[in-house]
Amino acid sequence: MAPALVVLGSGLPAVCRRLVVEAERAAARLDVQVVIFSGWAANGGPSEAAQMRALWRLPVAELVVEETASSTAENAARTLPLLRERGITQAVVICTPLHYFRARWIFRNVYEHHGVNVRFQVARVAPTPGAFVWELAALTVAARQVRAAQAELDRV
């Protein structure tokens, strides 16, 4: 079975576009049948997930929009049930280069604990000083967020 793609959102529309371009490259190469876009709406407008879905151009069997996750750990916890209900045991997560290290740690802790193998592919996004600072700050709460994600999954 081909893996599913899980595309992690960004609050920046230009970054969302680059994530979708990278996801389309992966989808064509891997012949995926399911693409899940994950990310909330911080400002009350369209969610990151909905924005990315609107940018998608390739034919794929199923495009899924998960609009509630506001953190990387929530991305993992809220996309995992979507994979499991479809019987998918392999996923490729699409993220930015700076996000890769934290996303890899979080998704491996969540997905692999529940029997889903995960790989990563990074989009061509130039790191900014603000993104670097964001990732450093996010590292300080990553372990707590993973525990919260595991607890959320235990309740489901």
Short mmCIF file of N, CA and C in Angstrom, two decimals:
data_model
loop_
_atom_site.label_atom_id
_atom_site.label_comp_id
_atom_site.label_asym_id
_atom_site.label_seq_id
_atom_site.Cartn_x
_atom_site.Cartn_y
_atom_site.Cartn_z
N MET A 1 0.84 -1.18 0.00
CA MET A 1 0.00 0.00 0.00
C MET A 1 0.89 1.24 0.00
N ALA A 2 0.51 2.21 -0.82
CA ALA A 2 1.26 3.47 -0.88
C ALA A 2 1.05 4.25 0.41
N PRO A 3 2.05 5.03 0.80
CA PRO A 3 1.87 5.84 2.02
C PRO A 3 0.90 6.99 1.77
N ALA A 4 0.40 7.53 2.84
CA ALA A 4 -0.38 8.76 2.78
C ALA A 4 0.60 9.91 2.96
N LEU A 5 0.21 11.07 2.46
CA LEU A 5 0.98 12.28 2.75
C LEU A 5 0.26 13.05 3.83
N VAL A 6 1.02 13.60 4.76
CA VAL A 6 0.50 14.48 5.80
C VAL A 6 1.25 15.79 5.64
N VAL A 7 0.52 16.85 5.28
CA VAL A 7 1.13 18.13 5.00
C VAL A 7 0.85 19.07 6.17
N LEU A 8 1.92 19.52 6.82
CA LEU A 8 1.79 20.37 7.99
C LEU A 8 1.69 21.83 7.56
N GLY A 9 0.69 22.52 8.08
CA GLY A 9 0.42 23.88 7.67
C GLY A 9 1.41 24.90 8.21
N SER A 10 1.21 26.11 7.72
CA SER A 10 2.01 27.26 8.15
C SER A 10 1.09 28.47 8.15
N GLY A 11 1.37 29.40 9.04
CA GLY A 11 0.59 30.63 9.08
C GLY A 11 0.93 31.58 7.94
N LEU A 12 1.94 31.26 7.17
CA LEU A 12 2.35 32.11 6.05
C LEU A 12 1.89 31.50 4.73
N PRO A 13 1.04 32.20 3.98
CA PRO A 13 0.53 31.64 2.72
C PRO A 13 1.63 31.23 1.73
N ALA A 14 2.72 31.98 1.65
CA ALA A 14 3.81 31.61 0.74
C ALA A 14 4.43 30.28 1.13
N VAL A 15 4.54 30.04 2.43
CA VAL A 15 5.08 28.76 2.90
C VAL A 15 4.10 27.64 2.60
N CYS A 16 2.80 27.89 2.80
CA CYS A 16 1.80 26.88 2.45
C CYS A 16 1.91 26.48 0.98
N ARG A 17 2.13 27.45 0.10
CA ARG A 17 2.28 27.15 -1.33
C ARG A 17 3.47 26.23 -1.56
N ARG A 18 4.58 26.51 -0.91
CA ARG A 18 5.77 25.68 -1.10
C ARG A 18 5.57 24.27 -0.53
N LEU A 19 4.86 24.18 0.58
CA LEU A 19 4.55 22.86 1.15
C LEU A 19 3.69 22.05 0.18
N VAL A 20 2.72 22.69 -0.44
CA VAL A 20 1.85 21.98 -1.40
C VAL A 20 2.65 21.56 -2.63
N VAL A 21 3.51 22.42 -3.13
CA VAL A 21 4.35 22.05 -4.28
C VAL A 21 5.18 20.81 -3.95
N GLU A 22 5.79 20.80 -2.77
CA GLU A 22 6.59 19.63 -2.37
C GLU A 22 5.71 18.39 -2.20
N ALA A 23 4.54 18.57 -1.64
CA ALA A 23 3.62 17.44 -1.47
C ALA A 23 3.18 16.89 -2.82
N GLU A 24 2.95 17.76 -3.79
CA GLU A 24 2.58 17.28 -5.13
C GLU A 24 3.72 16.50 -5.77
N ARG A 25 4.95 16.94 -5.56
CA ARG A 25 6.10 16.18 -6.06
C ARG A 25 6.13 14.78 -5.44
N ALA A 26 5.95 14.74 -4.12
CA ALA A 26 5.96 13.45 -3.43
C ALA A 26 4.81 12.57 -3.89
N ALA A 27 3.63 13.17 -4.04
CA ALA A 27 2.45 12.40 -4.45
C ALA A 27 2.66 11.76 -5.83
N ALA A 28 3.24 12.50 -6.74
CA ALA A 28 3.49 11.97 -8.07
C ALA A 28 4.52 10.84 -8.03
N ARG A 29 5.55 11.00 -7.23
CA ARG A 29 6.62 10.00 -7.14
C ARG A 29 6.15 8.72 -6.43
N LEU A 30 5.32 8.89 -5.39
CA LEU A 30 4.93 7.76 -4.55
C LEU A 30 3.58 7.16 -4.92
N ASP A 31 2.87 7.78 -5.85
CA ASP A 31 1.54 7.33 -6.26
C ASP A 31 0.58 7.22 -5.06
N VAL A 32 0.57 8.26 -4.23
CA VAL A 32 -0.28 8.23 -3.03
C VAL A 32 -1.74 8.34 -3.40
N GLN A 33 -2.59 7.81 -2.54
CA GLN A 33 -4.03 7.86 -2.74
C GLN A 33 -4.72 8.79 -1.74
N VAL A 34 -4.03 9.13 -0.64
CA VAL A 34 -4.60 9.97 0.40
C VAL A 34 -3.60 11.07 0.76
N VAL A 35 -4.10 12.31 0.81
CA VAL A 35 -3.31 13.45 1.27
C VAL A 35 -4.11 14.12 2.37
N ILE A 36 -3.45 14.32 3.52
CA ILE A 36 -4.10 14.99 4.65
C ILE A 36 -3.40 16.31 4.88
N PHE A 37 -4.16 17.38 4.85
CA PHE A 37 -3.65 18.72 5.15
C PHE A 37 -4.05 19.03 6.59
N SER A 38 -3.11 19.50 7.39
CA SER A 38 -3.40 19.74 8.80
C SER A 38 -2.94 21.12 9.22
N GLY A 39 -3.85 21.85 9.86
CA GLY A 39 -3.50 23.16 10.39
C GLY A 39 -4.75 24.00 10.60
N TRP A 40 -4.75 24.78 11.63
CA TRP A 40 -5.91 25.57 12.07
C TRP A 40 -5.93 26.95 11.43
N ALA A 41 -6.90 27.73 11.84
CA ALA A 41 -7.01 29.13 11.42
C ALA A 41 -6.74 30.01 12.64
N ALA A 42 -5.56 30.58 12.70
CA ALA A 42 -5.18 31.40 13.85
C ALA A 42 -5.95 32.71 13.91
N ASN A 43 -6.34 33.22 12.76
CA ASN A 43 -6.95 34.55 12.73
C ASN A 43 -8.44 34.54 12.39
N GLY A 44 -9.07 33.39 12.42
CA GLY A 44 -10.49 33.30 12.12
C GLY A 44 -10.81 33.19 10.65
N GLY A 45 -9.83 33.29 9.77
CA GLY A 45 -10.05 33.12 8.34
C GLY A 45 -9.99 31.65 7.96
N PRO A 46 -9.71 31.38 6.69
CA PRO A 46 -9.58 29.98 6.27
C PRO A 46 -8.41 29.31 7.00
N SER A 47 -8.58 28.06 7.34
CA SER A 47 -7.52 27.33 8.04
C SER A 47 -6.33 27.11 7.11
N GLU A 48 -5.18 26.83 7.73
CA GLU A 48 -4.00 26.48 6.95
C GLU A 48 -4.31 25.27 6.07
N ALA A 49 -5.01 24.30 6.65
CA ALA A 49 -5.35 23.08 5.91
C ALA A 49 -6.23 23.40 4.70
N ALA A 50 -7.24 24.24 4.89
CA ALA A 50 -8.13 24.60 3.78
C ALA A 50 -7.39 25.39 2.71
N GLN A 51 -6.48 26.27 3.12
CA GLN A 51 -5.70 27.02 2.14
C GLN A 51 -4.85 26.08 1.29
N MET A 52 -4.23 25.09 1.93
CA MET A 52 -3.40 24.16 1.18
C MET A 52 -4.25 23.29 0.26
N ARG A 53 -5.40 22.86 0.75
CA ARG A 53 -6.32 22.05 -0.08
C ARG A 53 -6.71 22.82 -1.33
N ALA A 54 -6.96 24.12 -1.18
CA ALA A 54 -7.36 24.95 -2.32
C ALA A 54 -6.23 25.09 -3.35
N LEU A 55 -4.99 24.96 -2.92
CA LEU A 55 -3.85 25.07 -3.82
C LEU A 55 -3.54 23.77 -4.57
N TRP A 56 -4.05 22.65 -4.09
CA TRP A 56 -3.72 21.34 -4.64
C TRP A 56 -4.24 21.21 -6.07
N ARG A 57 -3.40 20.64 -6.98
CA ARG A 57 -3.78 20.52 -8.39
C ARG A 57 -3.80 19.10 -8.93
N LEU A 58 -3.18 18.16 -8.26
CA LEU A 58 -3.08 16.80 -8.80
C LEU A 58 -4.31 15.95 -8.48
N PRO A 59 -4.66 15.02 -9.37
CA PRO A 59 -5.73 14.09 -9.03
C PRO A 59 -5.23 13.06 -8.00
N VAL A 60 -5.95 12.95 -6.93
CA VAL A 60 -5.64 11.99 -5.87
C VAL A 60 -6.98 11.42 -5.43
N ALA A 61 -6.99 10.18 -5.00
CA ALA A 61 -8.24 9.54 -4.62
C ALA A 61 -8.96 10.28 -3.50
N GLU A 62 -8.20 10.75 -2.50
CA GLU A 62 -8.86 11.40 -1.36
C GLU A 62 -7.98 12.52 -0.80
N LEU A 63 -8.59 13.68 -0.65
CA LEU A 63 -7.95 14.82 0.00
C LEU A 63 -8.71 15.09 1.28
N VAL A 64 -8.00 15.11 2.40
CA VAL A 64 -8.62 15.26 3.72
C VAL A 64 -8.10 16.55 4.35
N VAL A 65 -9.02 17.29 4.96
CA VAL A 65 -8.67 18.55 5.62
C VAL A 65 -8.90 18.39 7.11
N GLU A 66 -7.83 18.54 7.90
CA GLU A 66 -7.90 18.50 9.36
C GLU A 66 -7.60 19.93 9.84
N GLU A 67 -8.62 20.61 10.34
CA GLU A 67 -8.52 22.04 10.59
C GLU A 67 -8.41 22.44 12.07
N THR A 68 -8.17 21.51 12.96
CA THR A 68 -8.19 21.85 14.39
C THR A 68 -6.82 21.92 15.04
N ALA A 69 -5.80 21.35 14.44
CA ALA A 69 -4.47 21.28 15.06
C ALA A 69 -3.79 22.64 15.07
N SER A 70 -3.37 23.06 16.25
CA SER A 70 -2.66 24.34 16.38
C SER A 70 -1.21 24.16 16.80
N SER A 71 -0.75 22.92 16.90
CA SER A 71 0.65 22.63 17.22
C SER A 71 1.06 21.37 16.47
N THR A 72 2.35 21.13 16.41
CA THR A 72 2.85 19.95 15.71
C THR A 72 2.37 18.67 16.38
N ALA A 73 2.35 18.66 17.70
CA ALA A 73 1.87 17.47 18.41
C ALA A 73 0.39 17.24 18.10
N GLU A 74 -0.39 18.31 18.02
CA GLU A 74 -1.80 18.15 17.65
C GLU A 74 -1.93 17.69 16.20
N ASN A 75 -1.05 18.17 15.31
CA ASN A 75 -1.04 17.66 13.93
C ASN A 75 -0.92 16.13 13.95
N ALA A 76 0.02 15.64 14.74
CA ALA A 76 0.25 14.19 14.82
C ALA A 76 -0.96 13.48 15.43
N ALA A 77 -1.43 13.98 16.56
CA ALA A 77 -2.54 13.32 17.26
C ALA A 77 -3.83 13.33 16.47
N ARG A 78 -4.07 14.36 15.70
CA ARG A 78 -5.35 14.49 15.00
C ARG A 78 -5.33 13.92 13.59
N THR A 79 -4.16 13.69 13.04
CA THR A 79 -4.10 13.02 11.74
C THR A 79 -3.97 11.51 11.89
N LEU A 80 -3.43 11.04 13.00
CA LEU A 80 -3.27 9.60 13.22
C LEU A 80 -4.60 8.85 13.11
N PRO A 81 -5.68 9.28 13.76
CA PRO A 81 -6.94 8.55 13.60
C PRO A 81 -7.45 8.54 12.15
N LEU A 82 -7.16 9.59 11.40
CA LEU A 82 -7.58 9.65 10.00
C LEU A 82 -6.84 8.59 9.18
N LEU A 83 -5.58 8.36 9.51
CA LEU A 83 -4.82 7.30 8.85
C LEU A 83 -5.33 5.92 9.27
N ARG A 84 -5.51 5.76 10.55
CA ARG A 84 -5.90 4.45 11.08
C ARG A 84 -7.28 4.02 10.56
N GLU A 85 -8.23 4.95 10.47
CA GLU A 85 -9.56 4.57 9.99
C GLU A 85 -9.55 4.20 8.51
N ARG A 86 -8.48 4.56 7.81
CA ARG A 86 -8.32 4.19 6.40
C ARG A 86 -7.38 2.99 6.23
N GLY A 87 -6.90 2.44 7.34
CA GLY A 87 -6.02 1.28 7.29
C GLY A 87 -4.62 1.60 6.79
N ILE A 88 -4.20 2.84 6.90
CA ILE A 88 -2.90 3.27 6.39
C ILE A 88 -1.85 3.11 7.50
N THR A 89 -0.75 2.46 7.17
CA THR A 89 0.31 2.21 8.15
C THR A 89 1.63 2.89 7.79
N GLN A 90 1.62 3.68 6.72
CA GLN A 90 2.82 4.41 6.32
C GLN A 90 2.43 5.83 5.95
N ALA A 91 3.23 6.79 6.40
CA ALA A 91 2.96 8.19 6.09
C ALA A 91 4.26 8.91 5.78
N VAL A 92 4.15 9.89 4.90
CA VAL A 92 5.25 10.80 4.62
C VAL A 92 4.76 12.18 5.03
N VAL A 93 5.48 12.78 5.97
CA VAL A 93 5.13 14.11 6.48
C VAL A 93 5.92 15.14 5.69
N ILE A 94 5.19 16.14 5.20
CA ILE A 94 5.80 17.24 4.45
C ILE A 94 5.88 18.44 5.39
N CYS A 95 7.08 19.00 5.55
CA CYS A 95 7.27 20.14 6.45
C CYS A 95 8.41 21.01 5.94
N THR A 96 8.67 22.09 6.65
CA THR A 96 9.77 22.98 6.29
C THR A 96 11.09 22.45 6.86
N PRO A 97 12.22 22.90 6.32
CA PRO A 97 13.51 22.40 6.83
C PRO A 97 13.72 22.66 8.32
N LEU A 98 13.41 23.84 8.80
CA LEU A 98 13.60 24.12 10.22
C LEU A 98 12.66 23.30 11.10
N HIS A 99 11.49 23.01 10.59
CA HIS A 99 10.49 22.26 11.35
C HIS A 99 10.82 20.77 11.39
N TYR A 100 11.62 20.32 10.46
CA TYR A 100 11.91 18.90 10.29
C TYR A 100 12.34 18.20 11.57
N PHE A 101 13.29 18.74 12.30
CA PHE A 101 13.85 18.04 13.45
C PHE A 101 12.82 17.86 14.56
N ARG A 102 12.08 18.90 14.86
CA ARG A 102 11.05 18.81 15.90
C ARG A 102 9.89 17.93 15.42
N ALA A 103 9.47 18.12 14.17
CA ALA A 103 8.37 17.32 13.63
C ALA A 103 8.74 15.84 13.62
N ARG A 104 9.97 15.53 13.24
CA ARG A 104 10.41 14.13 13.20
C ARG A 104 10.33 13.51 14.59
N TRP A 105 10.81 14.22 15.60
CA TRP A 105 10.78 13.69 16.96
C TRP A 105 9.34 13.48 17.42
N ILE A 106 8.49 14.46 17.18
CA ILE A 106 7.09 14.37 17.63
C ILE A 106 6.35 13.27 16.89
N PHE A 107 6.40 13.26 15.57
CA PHE A 107 5.64 12.27 14.80
C PHE A 107 6.13 10.85 15.06
N ARG A 108 7.42 10.67 15.22
CA ARG A 108 7.91 9.32 15.54
C ARG A 108 7.39 8.87 16.90
N ASN A 109 7.38 9.77 17.86
CA ASN A 109 6.86 9.42 19.18
C ASN A 109 5.37 9.09 19.14
N VAL A 110 4.62 9.77 18.33
CA VAL A 110 3.16 9.55 18.27
C VAL A 110 2.81 8.45 17.28
N TYR A 111 3.21 8.59 16.04
CA TYR A 111 2.81 7.62 15.00
C TYR A 111 3.38 6.23 15.26
N GLU A 112 4.67 6.15 15.48
CA GLU A 112 5.28 4.83 15.60
C GLU A 112 4.82 4.10 16.85
N HIS A 113 4.45 4.84 17.88
CA HIS A 113 3.87 4.24 19.08
C HIS A 113 2.55 3.54 18.75
N HIS A 114 1.89 3.97 17.68
CA HIS A 114 0.60 3.42 17.26
C HIS A 114 0.70 2.62 15.97
N GLY A 115 1.90 2.19 15.60
CA GLY A 115 2.08 1.28 14.47
C GLY A 115 2.07 1.91 13.09
N VAL A 116 2.27 3.22 13.00
CA VAL A 116 2.36 3.87 11.69
C VAL A 116 3.80 4.30 11.46
N ASN A 117 4.40 3.77 10.40
CA ASN A 117 5.76 4.16 10.03
C ASN A 117 5.71 5.53 9.39
N VAL A 118 6.70 6.34 9.70
CA VAL A 118 6.69 7.72 9.20
C VAL A 118 8.05 8.09 8.62
N ARG A 119 7.98 8.77 7.48
CA ARG A 119 9.15 9.35 6.83
C ARG A 119 8.87 10.84 6.64
N PHE A 120 9.87 11.56 6.21
CA PHE A 120 9.73 13.01 6.08
C PHE A 120 10.30 13.50 4.77
N GLN A 121 9.71 14.55 4.29
CA GLN A 121 10.22 15.23 3.11
C GLN A 121 10.09 16.73 3.37
N VAL A 122 11.16 17.45 3.12
CA VAL A 122 11.13 18.88 3.40
C VAL A 122 10.90 19.68 2.13
N ALA A 123 10.13 20.75 2.29
CA ALA A 123 9.86 21.67 1.19
C ALA A 123 11.02 22.65 1.06
N ARG A 124 11.13 23.22 -0.09
CA ARG A 124 12.18 24.22 -0.34
C ARG A 124 11.72 25.57 0.18
N VAL A 125 12.01 25.79 1.44
CA VAL A 125 11.63 27.03 2.11
C VAL A 125 12.87 27.58 2.79
N ALA A 126 13.23 28.81 2.45
CA ALA A 126 14.39 29.43 3.07
C ALA A 126 14.10 29.75 4.53
N PRO A 127 14.96 29.34 5.44
CA PRO A 127 14.75 29.64 6.85
C PRO A 127 14.87 31.15 7.11
N THR A 128 14.03 31.64 7.98
CA THR A 128 14.10 33.04 8.38
C THR A 128 14.53 33.10 9.84
N PRO A 129 15.06 34.22 10.28
CA PRO A 129 15.42 34.35 11.70
C PRO A 129 14.20 34.12 12.61
N GLY A 130 13.04 34.62 12.20
CA GLY A 130 11.84 34.43 13.01
C GLY A 130 11.47 32.96 13.14
N ALA A 131 11.58 32.22 12.04
CA ALA A 131 11.27 30.79 12.08
C ALA A 131 12.25 30.04 12.96
N PHE A 132 13.51 30.44 12.91
CA PHE A 132 14.53 29.81 13.75
C PHE A 132 14.21 30.03 15.23
N VAL A 133 13.88 31.26 15.60
CA VAL A 133 13.53 31.57 16.99
C VAL A 133 12.28 30.79 17.40
N TRP A 134 11.29 30.71 16.51
CA TRP A 134 10.06 29.96 16.80
C TRP A 134 10.39 28.50 17.11
N GLU A 135 11.22 27.89 16.29
CA GLU A 135 11.57 26.48 16.51
C GLU A 135 12.31 26.28 17.82
N LEU A 136 13.22 27.19 18.15
CA LEU A 136 13.93 27.08 19.43
C LEU A 136 12.96 27.18 20.60
N ALA A 137 12.04 28.12 20.53
CA ALA A 137 11.06 28.27 21.61
C ALA A 137 10.15 27.05 21.69
N ALA A 138 9.75 26.52 20.54
CA ALA A 138 8.85 25.37 20.51
C ALA A 138 9.50 24.12 21.10
N LEU A 139 10.81 24.02 21.01
CA LEU A 139 11.50 22.87 21.60
C LEU A 139 11.28 22.78 23.11
N THR A 140 11.09 23.92 23.75
CA THR A 140 10.94 23.92 25.20
C THR A 140 9.64 23.28 25.66
N VAL A 141 8.65 23.20 24.79
CA VAL A 141 7.35 22.62 25.17
C VAL A 141 7.04 21.33 24.43
N ALA A 142 7.95 20.86 23.59
CA ALA A 142 7.68 19.70 22.74
C ALA A 142 7.34 18.44 23.54
N ALA A 143 8.10 18.15 24.58
CA ALA A 143 7.84 16.93 25.36
C ALA A 143 6.46 16.99 26.02
N ARG A 144 6.11 18.14 26.57
CA ARG A 144 4.79 18.29 27.19
C ARG A 144 3.69 18.14 26.14
N GLN A 145 3.90 18.68 24.94
CA GLN A 145 2.91 18.56 23.89
C GLN A 145 2.74 17.12 23.42
N VAL A 146 3.83 16.37 23.37
CA VAL A 146 3.73 14.95 22.99
C VAL A 146 2.94 14.18 24.04
N ARG A 147 3.18 14.45 25.32
CA ARG A 147 2.40 13.79 26.38
C ARG A 147 0.91 14.12 26.22
N ALA A 148 0.61 15.38 25.92
CA ALA A 148 -0.80 15.78 25.73
C ALA A 148 -1.39 15.09 24.50
N ALA A 149 -0.61 14.95 23.45
CA ALA A 149 -1.09 14.26 22.25
C ALA A 149 -1.37 12.79 22.55
N GLN A 150 -0.47 12.14 23.29
CA GLN A 150 -0.70 10.74 23.65
C GLN A 150 -1.96 10.61 24.52
N ALA A 151 -2.14 11.54 25.44
CA ALA A 151 -3.34 11.50 26.27
C ALA A 151 -4.60 11.70 25.45
N GLU A 152 -4.54 12.59 24.47
CA GLU A 152 -5.68 12.80 23.57
C GLU A 152 -6.02 11.52 22.82
N LEU A 153 -5.00 10.83 22.32
CA LEU A 153 -5.22 9.58 21.59
C LEU A 153 -5.74 8.48 22.51
N ASP A 154 -5.30 8.46 23.74
CA ASP A 154 -5.78 7.45 24.69
C ASP A 154 -7.27 7.61 24.99
N ARG A 155 -7.77 8.84 24.88
CA ARG A 155 -9.19 9.09 25.13
C ARG A 155 -10.07 8.68 23.96
N VAL A 156 -9.48 8.59 22.77
CA VAL A 156 -10.26 8.28 21.57
C VAL A 156 -10.58 6.81 21.50
#
